[in-house]
């Protein structure tokens, strides 16, 4: 392949990519709407893996001429159905929920940072203090608890005083 072919391989390839991109995009949006808000919620590790996989499937469908649009849509739909099954099941079966989701973790209790927990979860006191400020406080001493949520966000609950 010469350098010109690396830049432009013909109009048919561009047309295929444009048509498949539009159809795959419409299909993905429809699948995501059907699957519900849960698919698009804040990402925990399980959701992140699914989201990255969806992007990979979409890119492969768009750019790989050996993958037909129908095959890409089946792959997207399959992944979304599998995610729906796992999330539906995790609501009903504790053992599965514990396998795919992490539980929230208390990082600060009664204004005192839990040093070992902060280290284990790789969160700094400055990050915990930032969560306290987001909640309207100023220092860790004002926090009843600071929680590392299962999606990686920090929540501070201020002490009533």
PDB file of C-alpha atoms in Angstrom:
ATOM      1  CA  UNK A   1       0.000   0.000   0.000  1.00  0.00           C
ATOM      2  CA  UNK A   2       1.478   3.320  -1.007  1.00  0.00           C
ATOM      3  CA  UNK A   3       1.170   6.510   0.978  1.00  0.00           C
ATOM      4  CA  UNK A   4      -1.805   7.772  -1.069  1.00  0.00           C
ATOM      5  CA  UNK A   5      -3.779   4.593  -0.295  1.00  0.00           C
ATOM      6  CA  UNK A   6      -3.150   5.176   3.398  1.00  0.00           C
ATOM      7  CA  UNK A   7      -4.939   8.529   3.080  1.00  0.00           C
ATOM      8  CA  UNK A   8      -7.689   7.661   0.612  1.00  0.00           C
ATOM      9  CA  UNK A   9      -8.820   4.256  -0.632  1.00  0.00           C
ATOM     10  CA  UNK A  10     -11.817   5.295  -2.660  1.00  0.00           C
ATOM     11  CA  UNK A  11     -15.294   6.687  -2.359  1.00  0.00           C
ATOM     12  CA  UNK A  12     -16.961   3.339  -1.721  1.00  0.00           C
ATOM     13  CA  UNK A  13     -15.108   2.932   1.594  1.00  0.00           C
ATOM     14  CA  UNK A  14     -16.098   6.424   2.678  1.00  0.00           C
ATOM     15  CA  UNK A  15     -19.707   5.852   1.654  1.00  0.00           C
ATOM     16  CA  UNK A  16     -19.822   2.516   3.524  1.00  0.00           C
ATOM     17  CA  UNK A  17     -18.384   4.118   6.673  1.00  0.00           C
ATOM     18  CA  UNK A  18     -20.852   7.030   6.508  1.00  0.00           C
ATOM     19  CA  UNK A  19     -23.909   4.809   5.984  1.00  0.00           C
ATOM     20  CA  UNK A  20     -22.865   2.258   8.601  1.00  0.00           C
ATOM     21  CA  UNK A  21     -22.009   5.051  11.081  1.00  0.00           C
ATOM     22  CA  UNK A  22     -25.475   6.581  10.820  1.00  0.00           C
ATOM     23  CA  UNK A  23     -27.285   3.235  11.024  1.00  0.00           C
ATOM     24  CA  UNK A  24     -25.094   1.890  13.843  1.00  0.00           C
ATOM     25  CA  UNK A  25     -25.517   5.148  15.793  1.00  0.00           C
ATOM     26  CA  UNK A  26     -29.298   5.006  15.419  1.00  0.00           C
ATOM     27  CA  UNK A  27     -29.278   1.335  16.445  1.00  0.00           C
ATOM     28  CA  UNK A  28     -27.089   1.997  19.499  1.00  0.00           C
ATOM     29  CA  UNK A  29     -29.259   4.918  20.633  1.00  0.00           C
ATOM     30  CA  UNK A  30     -32.406   2.787  20.245  1.00  0.00           C
ATOM     31  CA  UNK A  31     -30.849  -0.108  22.167  1.00  0.00           C
ATOM     32  CA  UNK A  32     -29.715   2.218  24.965  1.00  0.00           C
ATOM     33  CA  UNK A  33     -33.162   3.824  25.215  1.00  0.00           C
ATOM     34  CA  UNK A  34     -34.817   0.391  25.349  1.00  0.00           C
ATOM     35  CA  UNK A  35     -32.370  -0.855  28.000  1.00  0.00           C
ATOM     36  CA  UNK A  36     -33.232   2.031  30.330  1.00  0.00           C
ATOM     37  CA  UNK A  37     -31.523   4.689  32.390  1.00  0.00           C
ATOM     38  CA  UNK A  38     -29.409   2.163  34.299  1.00  0.00           C
ATOM     39  CA  UNK A  39     -27.208   1.612  31.241  1.00  0.00           C
ATOM     40  CA  UNK A  40     -26.311   5.300  31.172  1.00  0.00           C
ATOM     41  CA  UNK A  41     -25.915   5.886  34.917  1.00  0.00           C
ATOM     42  CA  UNK A  42     -22.764   6.895  36.744  1.00  0.00           C
ATOM     43  CA  UNK A  43     -20.176   4.279  35.966  1.00  0.00           C
ATOM     44  CA  UNK A  44     -18.930   1.660  38.368  1.00  0.00           C
ATOM     45  CA  UNK A  45     -16.309  -0.857  37.205  1.00  0.00           C
ATOM     46  CA  UNK A  46     -18.888  -3.198  35.653  1.00  0.00           C
ATOM     47  CA  UNK A  47     -20.622  -0.387  33.754  1.00  0.00           C
ATOM     48  CA  UNK A  48     -17.293   1.011  32.566  1.00  0.00           C
ATOM     49  CA  UNK A  49     -16.322  -2.340  31.043  1.00  0.00           C
ATOM     50  CA  UNK A  50     -19.649  -2.520  29.195  1.00  0.00           C
ATOM     51  CA  UNK A  51     -19.324   1.071  27.976  1.00  0.00           C
ATOM     52  CA  UNK A  52     -15.787   0.509  26.672  1.00  0.00           C
ATOM     53  CA  UNK A  53     -16.910  -2.698  24.969  1.00  0.00           C
ATOM     54  CA  UNK A  54     -19.839  -0.880  23.324  1.00  0.00           C
ATOM     55  CA  UNK A  55     -17.435   1.731  21.972  1.00  0.00           C
ATOM     56  CA  UNK A  56     -15.086  -0.934  20.681  1.00  0.00           C
ATOM     57  CA  UNK A  57     -17.903  -2.795  18.937  1.00  0.00           C
ATOM     58  CA  UNK A  58     -19.181   0.436  17.402  1.00  0.00           C
ATOM     59  CA  UNK A  59     -15.725   1.400  16.133  1.00  0.00           C
ATOM     60  CA  UNK A  60     -15.106  -2.053  14.709  1.00  0.00           C
ATOM     61  CA  UNK A  61     -18.487  -2.028  12.978  1.00  0.00           C
ATOM     62  CA  UNK A  62     -17.783   1.391  11.482  1.00  0.00           C
ATOM     63  CA  UNK A  63     -14.238   0.822  10.294  1.00  0.00           C
ATOM     64  CA  UNK A  64     -13.816  -2.898   9.611  1.00  0.00           C
ATOM     65  CA  UNK A  65     -15.205  -3.795   6.203  1.00  0.00           C
ATOM     66  CA  UNK A  66     -15.304  -7.466   7.223  1.00  0.00           C
ATOM     67  CA  UNK A  67     -17.960  -6.712   9.872  1.00  0.00           C
ATOM     68  CA  UNK A  68     -21.453  -6.222   8.458  1.00  0.00           C
ATOM     69  CA  UNK A  69     -23.814  -3.712  10.053  1.00  0.00           C
ATOM     70  CA  UNK A  70     -26.154  -6.536  11.096  1.00  0.00           C
ATOM     71  CA  UNK A  71     -23.299  -8.301  12.895  1.00  0.00           C
ATOM     72  CA  UNK A  72     -22.324  -5.108  14.707  1.00  0.00           C
ATOM     73  CA  UNK A  73     -25.907  -4.439  15.767  1.00  0.00           C
ATOM     74  CA  UNK A  74     -26.265  -8.019  17.037  1.00  0.00           C
ATOM     75  CA  UNK A  75     -23.049  -7.591  19.030  1.00  0.00           C
ATOM     76  CA  UNK A  76     -24.256  -4.275  20.509  1.00  0.00           C
ATOM     77  CA  UNK A  77     -27.672  -5.722  21.332  1.00  0.00           C
ATOM     78  CA  UNK A  78     -26.109  -8.833  22.877  1.00  0.00           C
ATOM     79  CA  UNK A  79     -23.901  -6.792  25.183  1.00  0.00           C
ATOM     80  CA  UNK A  80     -26.801  -4.579  26.257  1.00  0.00           C
ATOM     81  CA  UNK A  81     -29.035  -7.620  26.872  1.00  0.00           C
ATOM     82  CA  UNK A  82     -26.274  -9.261  28.917  1.00  0.00           C
ATOM     83  CA  UNK A  83     -25.865  -6.084  30.966  1.00  0.00           C
ATOM     84  CA  UNK A  84     -29.624  -5.956  31.512  1.00  0.00           C
ATOM     85  CA  UNK A  85     -29.639  -9.603  32.675  1.00  0.00           C
ATOM     86  CA  UNK A  86     -26.732  -9.038  35.059  1.00  0.00           C
ATOM     87  CA  UNK A  87     -28.183  -5.834  36.527  1.00  0.00           C
ATOM     88  CA  UNK A  88     -31.680  -7.365  36.800  1.00  0.00           C
ATOM     89  CA  UNK A  89     -30.205 -10.438  38.499  1.00  0.00           C
ATOM     90  CA  UNK A  90     -27.946  -8.416  40.790  1.00  0.00           C
ATOM     91  CA  UNK A  91     -31.018  -6.710  42.243  1.00  0.00           C
ATOM     92  CA  UNK A  92     -32.458 -10.127  43.079  1.00  0.00           C
ATOM     93  CA  UNK A  93     -29.373 -12.166  44.037  1.00  0.00           C
ATOM     94  CA  UNK A  94     -27.010 -10.804  46.683  1.00  0.00           C
ATOM     95  CA  UNK A  95     -24.107 -13.098  45.686  1.00  0.00           C
ATOM     96  CA  UNK A  96     -24.187 -11.728  42.133  1.00  0.00           C
ATOM     97  CA  UNK A  97     -24.533  -8.125  43.345  1.00  0.00           C
ATOM     98  CA  UNK A  98     -21.456  -8.583  45.509  1.00  0.00           C
ATOM     99  CA  UNK A  99     -19.593 -10.037  42.534  1.00  0.00           C
ATOM    100  CA  UNK A 100     -20.253  -7.181  40.117  1.00  0.00           C
ATOM    101  CA  UNK A 101     -20.612  -4.162  42.391  1.00  0.00           C
ATOM    102  CA  UNK A 102     -18.455  -2.737  45.110  1.00  0.00           C
ATOM    103  CA  UNK A 103     -20.055  -1.519  48.317  1.00  0.00           C
ATOM    104  CA  UNK A 104     -19.714   2.078  49.513  1.00  0.00           C
ATOM    105  CA  UNK A 105     -16.828   2.587  51.948  1.00  0.00           C
ATOM    106  CA  UNK A 106     -16.683   4.987  54.903  1.00  0.00           C
ATOM    107  CA  UNK A 107     -13.455   7.023  54.728  1.00  0.00           C
ATOM    108  CA  UNK A 108     -14.096   9.542  57.517  1.00  0.00           C
ATOM    109  CA  UNK A 109     -16.185   8.944  60.637  1.00  0.00           C
ATOM    110  CA  UNK A 110     -17.065  11.651  63.160  1.00  0.00           C
ATOM    111  CA  UNK A 111     -14.580  14.041  61.554  1.00  0.00           C
ATOM    112  CA  UNK A 112     -11.678  11.605  61.881  1.00  0.00           C
ATOM    113  CA  UNK A 113     -10.037  10.206  58.729  1.00  0.00           C
ATOM    114  CA  UNK A 114      -9.715   6.416  58.718  1.00  0.00           C
ATOM    115  CA  UNK A 115      -6.089   6.310  57.581  1.00  0.00           C
ATOM    116  CA  UNK A 116      -5.915   2.600  56.717  1.00  0.00           C
ATOM    117  CA  UNK A 117      -9.129   2.799  54.698  1.00  0.00           C
ATOM    118  CA  UNK A 118      -7.987   5.937  52.869  1.00  0.00           C
ATOM    119  CA  UNK A 119      -4.733   4.179  51.947  1.00  0.00           C
ATOM    120  CA  UNK A 120      -6.488   0.981  50.858  1.00  0.00           C
ATOM    121  CA  UNK A 121      -8.957   2.917  48.686  1.00  0.00           C
ATOM    122  CA  UNK A 122      -6.221   5.268  47.417  1.00  0.00           C
ATOM    123  CA  UNK A 123      -8.024   8.445  48.469  1.00  0.00           C
ATOM    124  CA  UNK A 124      -6.198  11.415  49.966  1.00  0.00           C
ATOM    125  CA  UNK A 125      -7.413  13.517  52.881  1.00  0.00           C
ATOM    126  CA  UNK A 126      -7.489  16.467  50.482  1.00  0.00           C
ATOM    127  CA  UNK A 127      -9.993  14.616  48.277  1.00  0.00           C
ATOM    128  CA  UNK A 128     -12.141  13.831  51.312  1.00  0.00           C
ATOM    129  CA  UNK A 129     -11.958  17.464  52.390  1.00  0.00           C
ATOM    130  CA  UNK A 130     -13.039  18.516  48.910  1.00  0.00           C
ATOM    131  CA  UNK A 131     -16.164  16.362  49.303  1.00  0.00           C
ATOM    132  CA  UNK A 132     -16.856  18.102  52.624  1.00  0.00           C
ATOM    133  CA  UNK A 133     -16.537  21.494  50.910  1.00  0.00           C
ATOM    134  CA  UNK A 134     -18.905  20.318  48.137  1.00  0.00           C
ATOM    135  CA  UNK A 135     -21.430  19.508  50.893  1.00  0.00           C
ATOM    136  CA  UNK A 136     -21.113  22.996  52.397  1.00  0.00           C
ATOM    137  CA  UNK A 137     -18.514  22.369  55.070  1.00  0.00           C
ATOM    138  CA  UNK A 138     -14.938  23.543  55.385  1.00  0.00           C
ATOM    139  CA  UNK A 139     -12.935  20.869  57.204  1.00  0.00           C
ATOM    140  CA  UNK A 140     -13.035  17.135  57.823  1.00  0.00           C
ATOM    141  CA  UNK A 141     -13.914  17.855  61.454  1.00  0.00           C
ATOM    142  CA  UNK A 142     -17.344  19.013  60.244  1.00  0.00           C
ATOM    143  CA  UNK A 143     -18.113  15.670  58.604  1.00  0.00           C
ATOM    144  CA  UNK A 144     -20.178  12.974  60.237  1.00  0.00           C
ATOM    145  CA  UNK A 145     -19.000  10.659  57.445  1.00  0.00           C
ATOM    146  CA  UNK A 146     -17.308  10.830  54.065  1.00  0.00           C
ATOM    147  CA  UNK A 147     -18.216   7.888  51.859  1.00  0.00           C
ATOM    148  CA  UNK A 148     -16.496   6.525  48.762  1.00  0.00           C
ATOM    149  CA  UNK A 149     -19.508   5.467  46.683  1.00  0.00           C
ATOM    150  CA  UNK A 150     -19.522   2.375  44.490  1.00  0.00           C
ATOM    151  CA  UNK A 151     -19.248   4.584  41.379  1.00  0.00           C
ATOM    152  CA  UNK A 152     -16.060   6.237  42.706  1.00  0.00           C
ATOM    153  CA  UNK A 153     -17.661   9.527  43.751  1.00  0.00           C
ATOM    154  CA  UNK A 154     -17.262  10.948  47.253  1.00  0.00           C
ATOM    155  CA  UNK A 155     -20.228  11.897  49.418  1.00  0.00           C
ATOM    156  CA  UNK A 156     -19.909  13.895  52.635  1.00  0.00           C
ATOM    157  CA  UNK A 157     -22.606  14.061  55.267  1.00  0.00           C
ATOM    158  CA  UNK A 158     -22.032  16.947  57.623  1.00  0.00           C
ATOM    159  CA  UNK A 159     -22.502  16.586  61.362  1.00  0.00           C
ATOM    160  CA  UNK A 160     -25.514  18.390  62.735  1.00  0.00           C
ATOM    161  CA  UNK A 161     -24.307  20.907  65.149  1.00  0.00           C
TER     162      UNK A 161
END
